[in-house]
Each structure stands twice: as structure tokens, then as C-alpha cells.
Amino acid sequence: MVRGYQGKIPKIPSSCYVDVSAQVIGDVVLGENSSVWMNAVIRGDVHAIRIGANSNVQDCSVLHGMRYKHPVEVGDFVTIGHNVTVHGCTIEDVCLIGMGAVILNGARIGAGSIIAAGALVPEGTIVPPRTLWAGLPAKQRRTLSDADHEMILMYARNYLDYTRAYLAE
């Protein structure tokens, strides 16, 4: 369901796929070719949510800001895996957020990074570009290689293919 809230209506280009079971509410802008999958919630009721081009928000993930303080900003070619919580933070371009990860208010995930499945990124954490973070709380594990960078793009491109297929249905 896509719906407005307090006069703010989501802006969703025709190149995007938003599943009928997803909830996209209020001050939300999706970039070209982005997708929002089954039962995901993008709740732009208390602060803005911006998702860049060619990004995907997978099944059962929740994106929500912190009132008056922290919007959600997601860059281009970002993959947000199944059951992820993204709360009041920034995820720069070409990142992979693994299944079940939690990223909290004021965190910034640097471009080209991976947050491992199940990781918890505490409030205010600054993740340097092209690094892998894992654990509870998440800590830097290593610097990412060019092969890792290509793998992140592969996941995003897979979802671009899924988006085209679902839009064609």
C-alpha cells in the first residue's frame, strides 16, 4: 500500500517496483529502478526517507526515521536484505546490508561497504568506505577488495532483473 500522511505523498517513478504487500507511507522518495519487496515498511511519517536509484529493500525490512532528528538516506545500488531495520541513518552508494542487520540513529555506512547478516550497528557509528562490519555490536572486520565490490553490484543488478520481471507481470 502506498499512501500519504499529513499531506506528504510518496514519490515513486514508474520504473520502480513496489509490491502490493509493502507499506510506503508519507515523505518517501524512491529513485529510478528501485524496488520495495514483500511486507517491507518504509514509514516516512516522522522524518523523510530517500532511497537512491537501482536500490532494493527486501522482504520484511523496516525503514523509519527519528522525529525531528534523523532522516533515512539510502544511496544508489544499495541492497537492503531481508528483515533489516534501518532507523534514522545514512547508507551511502553501493552497499550491501545483510539479512537481519540493524542500523541505528545517526550511523553512516560508507560507500562500498558490507554490513554482515545479523550485525547491529550502534547509534552514531561511522563505517568507513569499503569495509566489512559484523557482530553485536558490529565492528570492522576487514577492508573490501575489488571482487567484494563487484559482488555488491551483482546483488543490486539481480534485483534490477527481478524488478523488470515483476513489472512485466
C-alpha positions as a printed NumPy array, in Angstrom:
array([[  0.   ,   0.   ,   0.   ],
       [  1.256,   3.445,  -0.917],
       [ -0.365,   6.299,   0.972],
       [  0.133,   9.862,   2.01 ],
       [  0.478,  11.134,   5.54 ],
       [ -0.158,  14.696,   6.689],
       [ -0.144,  15.969,   3.118],
       [  3.069,  14.211,   2.07 ],
       [  2.681,  11.627,  -0.663],
       [  5.397,   9.124,  -1.647],
       [  7.116,   9.866,  -4.954],
       [  7.637,   6.646,  -6.863],
       [  8.81 ,   6.636, -10.502],
       [  7.091,   4.226, -12.897],
       [ 10.403,   2.332, -13.253],
       [ 10.133,   1.183,  -9.616],
       [  8.51 ,  -1.963,  -8.308],
       [  6.612,  -1.741,  -5.005],
       [  4.931,  -4.984,  -4.004],
       [  1.244,  -4.758,  -3.099],
       [  2.027,  -6.096,   0.398],
       [  4.632,  -3.381,   1.108],
       [  3.782,  -0.23 ,   3.087],
       [  5.202,   3.041,   1.725],
       [  3.913,   5.973,   3.741],
       [  4.404,   9.744,   3.764],
       [  7.594,  11.639,   2.954],
       [  9.297,   8.971,   0.833],
       [ 11.114,   9.364,  -2.471],
       [ 12.336,   6.367,  -4.471],
       [ 14.994,   6.693,  -7.165],
       [ 14.612,   5.249, -10.654],
       [ 14.537,   1.431, -10.906],
       [ 14.407,   0.894,  -7.149],
       [ 12.244,  -1.786,  -5.579],
       [ 10.384,  -2.49 ,  -2.343],
       [  9.543,  -6.135,  -1.755],
       [  7.008,  -8.226,   0.124],
       [  5.89 ,  -6.868,   3.507],
       [  8.609,  -4.205,   3.68 ],
       [  7.699,  -0.994,   5.529],
       [  9.066,   2.402,   4.507],
       [  7.494,   4.703,   7.038],
       [  8.102,   8.352,   6.206],
       [  5.695,   9.672,   8.829],
       [  8.091,  11.298,  11.303],
       [ 11.009,  12.145,   9.012],
       [ 11.981,  11.959,   5.329],
       [ 13.144,   8.776,   3.677],
       [ 15.156,   8.96 ,   0.446],
       [ 16.196,   5.879,  -1.5  ],
       [ 18.518,   6.271,  -4.479],
       [ 18.379,   4.74 ,  -7.93 ],
       [ 18.788,   1.   ,  -8.521],
       [ 18.429,   0.125,  -4.828],
       [ 16.27 ,  -2.57 ,  -3.275],
       [ 14.537,  -3.026,   0.07 ],
       [ 13.816,  -6.691,   0.549],
       [ 11.076,  -8.637,   2.307],
       [ 10.047,  -7.612,   5.842],
       [ 12.601,  -4.807,   6.176],
       [ 11.666,  -1.608,   8.023],
       [ 12.962,   1.901,   7.27 ],
       [ 11.974,   4.66 ,   9.704],
       [ 13.468,   7.947,  10.85 ],
       [ 13.685,   9.633,  14.232],
       [ 11.295,  12.53 ,  14.671],
       [ 12.96 ,  15.954,  14.28 ],
       [ 16.464,  14.444,  14.275],
       [ 17.37 ,  11.699,  11.828],
       [ 16.048,  11.039,   8.311],
       [ 16.862,   7.869,   6.399],
       [ 19.084,   8.319,   3.353],
       [ 19.931,   5.363,   1.133],
       [ 22.225,   5.78 ,  -1.859],
       [ 22.31 ,   4.227,  -5.318],
       [ 22.87 ,   0.494,  -5.922],
       [ 22.179,  -0.406,  -2.277],
       [ 20.838,  -3.83 ,  -1.338],
       [ 18.947,  -3.973,   1.948],
       [ 18.463,  -7.674,   2.678],
       [ 15.507,  -9.48 ,   4.175],
       [ 14.306,  -8.426,   7.641],
       [ 16.67 ,  -5.453,   8.092],
       [ 15.932,  -2.485,  10.355],
       [ 17.257,   0.852,   9.085],
       [ 16.485,   3.593,  11.598],
       [ 17.461,   7.246,  11.191],
       [ 20.755,   6.629,   9.413],
       [ 22.613,   7.104,   6.135],
       [ 23.698,   4.32 ,   3.802],
       [ 25.944,   5.599,   1.015],
       [ 26.163,   4.187,  -2.539],
       [ 26.935,   0.568,  -3.451],
       [ 26.415,  -1.056,  -0.051],
       [ 25.102,  -4.464,   0.95 ],
       [ 23.155,  -4.693,   4.208],
       [ 22.871,  -8.355,   5.182],
       [ 19.753, -10.141,   6.329],
       [ 18.568,  -9.282,   9.824],
       [ 21.019,  -6.417,  10.327],
       [ 20.038,  -3.413,  12.457],
       [ 21.445,   0.073,  11.789],
       [ 20.541,   2.725,  14.355],
       [ 20.108,   6.52 ,  14.523],
       [ 22.923,   8.715,  13.316],
       [ 25.001,   5.869,  11.882],
       [ 26.655,   6.394,   8.499],
       [ 27.58 ,   3.442,   6.316],
       [ 30.382,   4.458,   3.94 ],
       [ 30.184,   3.805,   0.203],
       [ 31.02 ,   0.306,  -0.948],
       [ 30.625,  -1.296,   2.486],
       [ 29.033,  -4.518,   3.693],
       [ 27.138,  -4.868,   6.955],
       [ 27.036,  -8.602,   7.656],
       [ 23.855, -10.544,   8.291],
       [ 22.661, -10.15 ,  11.882],
       [ 25.01 ,  -7.254,  12.676],
       [ 23.982,  -4.415,  14.995],
       [ 25.429,  -1.013,  14.067],
       [ 25.049,   1.197,  17.18 ],
       [ 23.863,   4.799,  17.156],
       [ 26.331,   7.29 ,  15.736],
       [ 28.713,   4.688,  14.292],
       [ 30.716,   5.841,  11.269],
       [ 31.564,   2.938,   8.967],
       [ 34.476,   3.838,   6.656],
       [ 34.031,   3.231,   2.921],
       [ 34.741,  -0.245,   1.529],
       [ 34.808,  -2.06 ,   4.844],
       [ 33.071,  -5.159,   6.221],
       [ 31.408,  -4.873,   9.625],
       [ 29.961,  -7.799,  11.581],
       [ 28.899,  -8.73 ,  15.102],
       [ 26.895,  -7.5  ,  18.088],
       [ 27.832,  -4.709,  18.284],
       [ 29.269,  -4.54 ,  14.784],
       [ 32.988,  -3.989,  14.451],
       [ 35.193,  -3.575,  11.417],
       [ 36.492,  -6.951,  10.259],
       [ 38.403,  -6.079,   7.081],
       [ 38.792,  -3.809,   4.081],
       [ 36.889,  -4.886,   0.985],
       [ 38.501,  -5.908,  -2.288],
       [ 37.504,  -5.104,  -5.85 ],
       [ 35.943,  -8.582,  -6.011],
       [ 33.799,  -7.731,  -2.97 ],
       [ 32.723,  -4.505,  -4.673],
       [ 31.647,  -6.445,  -7.78 ],
       [ 29.713,  -8.89 ,  -5.589],
       [ 27.765,  -5.985,  -4.011],
       [ 26.896,  -4.74 ,  -7.504],
       [ 25.876,  -8.258,  -8.559],
       [ 23.235,  -8.382,  -5.793],
       [ 21.88 ,  -4.976,  -6.834],
       [ 21.806,  -5.999, -10.502],
       [ 19.948,  -9.217,  -9.621],
       [ 17.219,  -7.103,  -8.074],
       [ 17.11 ,  -4.874, -11.146],
       [ 16.348,  -8.033, -13.152],
       [ 13.65 ,  -9.082, -10.635],
       [ 12.159,  -5.588, -10.81 ],
       [ 11.868,  -5.758, -14.601],
       [ 10.291,  -9.218, -14.4  ],
       [  7.733,  -8.192, -11.779],
       [  6.84 ,  -5.003, -13.654],
       [  6.25 ,  -7.086, -16.787],
       [  3.723,  -9.348, -14.995]])
